[in-house]
Amino acid sequence: MRNKVLAIAAIAGALGAPVAAQAQSEITTGVVRGGTVIINDADGIAVDRRPAFREYVIRERVPTYTIPDRVVVGGILPEAGITYYDVPQTYGTTRYRYTVVNGRTVLVEPRSRRIVQVVD
């Protein structure tokens, strides 16, 4: 019985290690129809600047757009009906634009309309 408990604990520890390591990373990863999207804080909004950026979006009263799909990294936003805004340099220089979709602020690659970061 003791061996079973130790075996279960070892398996749980082995399965939990990658999750803990990923939680500490400052890289956003998403899988998209056979491809992977990876950005780091140099390309997106840095972790320490996200609360201020969210407050900025609220102050600017950026409208939220509703889409039927889930808002996830790698998702593609519709071609029409959504307005994209420049990210002020105060929050880091980025080649991406932002908008609010289904109540969530997202960074989007302007040409493909692919979500590269959900700013939570």
mmCIF file of C-alpha atoms in Angstrom:
data_model
loop_
_atom_site.group_PDB
_atom_site.id
_atom_site.type_symbol
_atom_site.label_atom_id
_atom_site.label_comp_id
_atom_site.label_asym_id
_atom_site.label_seq_id
_atom_site.Cartn_x
_atom_site.Cartn_y
_atom_site.Cartn_z
ATOM 1 C CA MET A 1 0.000 0.000 0.000
ATOM 2 C CA ARG A 2 2.809 2.388 0.891
ATOM 3 C CA ASN A 3 4.483 1.729 -2.476
ATOM 4 C CA LYS A 4 1.253 2.639 -4.293
ATOM 5 C CA VAL A 5 0.999 5.925 -2.397
ATOM 6 C CA LEU A 6 4.630 6.758 -3.179
ATOM 7 C CA ALA A 7 4.116 5.855 -6.844
ATOM 8 C CA ILE A 8 1.025 8.067 -7.085
ATOM 9 C CA ALA A 9 2.865 10.949 -5.383
ATOM 10 C CA ALA A 10 5.810 10.572 -7.782
ATOM 11 C CA ILE A 11 3.516 10.594 -10.815
ATOM 12 C CA ALA A 12 1.613 13.634 -9.535
ATOM 13 C CA GLY A 13 4.890 15.465 -8.945
ATOM 14 C CA ALA A 14 6.165 14.622 -12.411
ATOM 15 C CA LEU A 15 2.944 15.810 -14.038
ATOM 16 C CA GLY A 16 2.831 19.020 -11.994
ATOM 17 C CA ALA A 17 6.415 20.145 -12.691
ATOM 18 C CA PRO A 18 5.861 21.303 -16.305
ATOM 19 C CA VAL A 19 2.735 23.212 -15.271
ATOM 20 C CA ALA A 20 4.613 24.996 -12.480
ATOM 21 C CA ALA A 21 7.474 25.845 -14.822
ATOM 22 C CA GLN A 22 5.089 27.208 -17.431
ATOM 23 C CA ALA A 23 3.296 29.362 -14.858
ATOM 24 C CA GLN A 24 6.585 31.100 -14.032
ATOM 25 C CA SER A 25 7.402 31.830 -17.664
ATOM 26 C CA GLU A 26 6.704 35.229 -19.186
ATOM 27 C CA ILE A 27 6.099 33.785 -22.634
ATOM 28 C CA THR A 28 2.625 33.460 -24.072
ATOM 29 C CA THR A 29 2.034 30.378 -26.181
ATOM 30 C CA GLY A 30 -0.959 29.312 -28.213
ATOM 31 C CA VAL A 31 -1.594 26.561 -30.719
ATOM 32 C CA VAL A 32 -3.340 27.556 -33.917
ATOM 33 C CA ARG A 33 -4.489 25.198 -36.663
ATOM 34 C CA GLY A 34 -1.197 23.375 -36.971
ATOM 35 C CA GLY A 35 1.007 26.344 -36.008
ATOM 36 C CA THR A 36 2.241 27.810 -32.750
ATOM 37 C CA VAL A 37 2.139 31.462 -31.761
ATOM 38 C CA ILE A 38 4.794 32.509 -29.257
ATOM 39 C CA ILE A 39 5.433 36.047 -28.089
ATOM 40 C CA ASN A 40 7.427 37.305 -25.155
ATOM 41 C CA ASP A 41 7.060 40.464 -23.096
ATOM 42 C CA ALA A 42 9.321 42.356 -25.498
ATOM 43 C CA ASP A 43 6.582 42.013 -28.144
ATOM 44 C CA GLY A 44 3.515 42.348 -25.939
ATOM 45 C CA ILE A 45 2.478 44.098 -22.751
ATOM 46 C CA ALA A 46 4.891 43.178 -19.941
ATOM 47 C CA VAL A 47 3.418 41.521 -16.865
ATOM 48 C CA ASP A 48 4.180 44.495 -14.618
ATOM 49 C CA ARG A 49 2.526 46.957 -17.059
ATOM 50 C CA ARG A 50 -0.705 44.978 -17.604
ATOM 51 C CA PRO A 51 -2.707 46.422 -14.668
ATOM 52 C CA ALA A 52 -1.943 49.988 -15.795
ATOM 53 C CA PHE A 53 -2.768 49.086 -19.394
ATOM 54 C CA ARG A 54 -6.130 47.594 -18.366
ATOM 55 C CA GLU A 55 -6.916 50.812 -16.451
ATOM 56 C CA TYR A 56 -5.955 52.837 -19.537
ATOM 57 C CA VAL A 57 -8.353 50.820 -21.723
ATOM 58 C CA ILE A 58 -11.159 51.387 -19.202
ATOM 59 C CA ARG A 59 -10.411 55.145 -19.017
ATOM 60 C CA GLU A 60 -10.485 55.363 -22.816
ATOM 61 C CA ARG A 61 -13.893 53.650 -22.835
ATOM 62 C CA VAL A 62 -12.900 51.318 -25.631
ATOM 63 C CA PRO A 63 -16.047 49.523 -26.793
ATOM 64 C CA THR A 64 -16.225 45.769 -26.448
ATOM 65 C CA TYR A 65 -17.024 43.732 -29.531
ATOM 66 C CA THR A 66 -18.922 40.477 -29.247
ATOM 67 C CA ILE A 67 -17.987 37.419 -31.273
ATOM 68 C CA PRO A 68 -19.371 33.890 -30.997
ATOM 69 C CA ASP A 69 -15.917 32.302 -30.663
ATOM 70 C CA ARG A 70 -13.789 31.966 -27.539
ATOM 71 C CA VAL A 71 -11.145 34.644 -27.052
ATOM 72 C CA VAL A 72 -7.844 32.728 -27.035
ATOM 73 C CA VAL A 73 -4.287 33.302 -28.170
ATOM 74 C CA GLY A 74 -4.102 32.240 -31.794
ATOM 75 C CA GLY A 75 -7.746 32.955 -32.550
ATOM 76 C CA ILE A 76 -8.525 34.995 -35.658
ATOM 77 C CA LEU A 77 -10.847 37.980 -35.307
ATOM 78 C CA PRO A 78 -13.425 38.871 -37.981
ATOM 79 C CA GLU A 79 -12.287 41.002 -40.902
ATOM 80 C CA ALA A 80 -15.020 43.613 -40.484
ATOM 81 C CA GLY A 81 -16.775 45.220 -37.565
ATOM 82 C CA ILE A 82 -13.880 45.551 -35.084
ATOM 83 C CA THR A 83 -11.762 48.654 -34.515
ATOM 84 C CA TYR A 84 -8.103 48.243 -33.542
ATOM 85 C CA TYR A 85 -6.135 50.842 -31.589
ATOM 86 C CA ASP A 86 -2.424 51.660 -31.270
ATOM 87 C CA VAL A 87 -0.778 50.735 -27.967
ATOM 88 C CA PRO A 88 0.648 53.893 -26.336
ATOM 89 C CA GLN A 89 4.441 53.789 -25.970
ATOM 90 C CA THR A 90 3.976 54.176 -22.211
ATOM 91 C CA TYR A 91 3.092 50.476 -22.126
ATOM 92 C CA GLY A 92 5.959 49.354 -24.322
ATOM 93 C CA THR A 93 6.714 49.616 -27.986
ATOM 94 C CA THR A 94 4.795 46.958 -29.838
ATOM 95 C CA ARG A 95 3.966 46.183 -33.440
ATOM 96 C CA TYR A 96 0.554 44.920 -32.354
ATOM 97 C CA ARG A 97 -2.761 46.739 -31.937
ATOM 98 C CA TYR A 98 -5.325 46.244 -29.191
ATOM 99 C CA THR A 99 -9.064 45.941 -28.946
ATOM 100 C CA VAL A 100 -11.633 44.564 -26.518
ATOM 101 C CA VAL A 101 -13.490 41.402 -27.507
ATOM 102 C CA ASN A 102 -16.103 39.678 -25.334
ATOM 103 C CA GLY A 103 -14.988 41.911 -22.460
ATOM 104 C CA ARG A 104 -11.307 40.902 -22.739
ATOM 105 C CA THR A 105 -8.492 43.178 -23.883
ATOM 106 C CA VAL A 106 -6.378 41.525 -26.563
ATOM 107 C CA LEU A 107 -3.292 42.347 -28.618
ATOM 108 C CA VAL A 108 -3.734 41.537 -32.277
ATOM 109 C CA GLU A 109 -1.340 41.186 -35.207
ATOM 110 C CA PRO A 110 -2.859 43.799 -37.551
ATOM 111 C CA ARG A 111 -2.464 42.020 -40.896
ATOM 112 C CA SER A 112 -3.721 38.591 -39.907
ATOM 113 C CA ARG A 113 -6.059 39.758 -37.080
ATOM 114 C CA ARG A 114 -4.591 36.906 -35.018
ATOM 115 C CA ILE A 115 -4.777 37.312 -31.217
ATOM 116 C CA VAL A 116 -1.230 37.218 -29.857
ATOM 117 C CA GLN A 117 -1.917 38.133 -26.227
ATOM 118 C CA VAL A 118 -4.920 38.265 -23.923
ATOM 119 C CA VAL A 119 -4.136 40.995 -21.408
ATOM 120 C CA ASP A 120 -5.485 39.605 -18.121
#
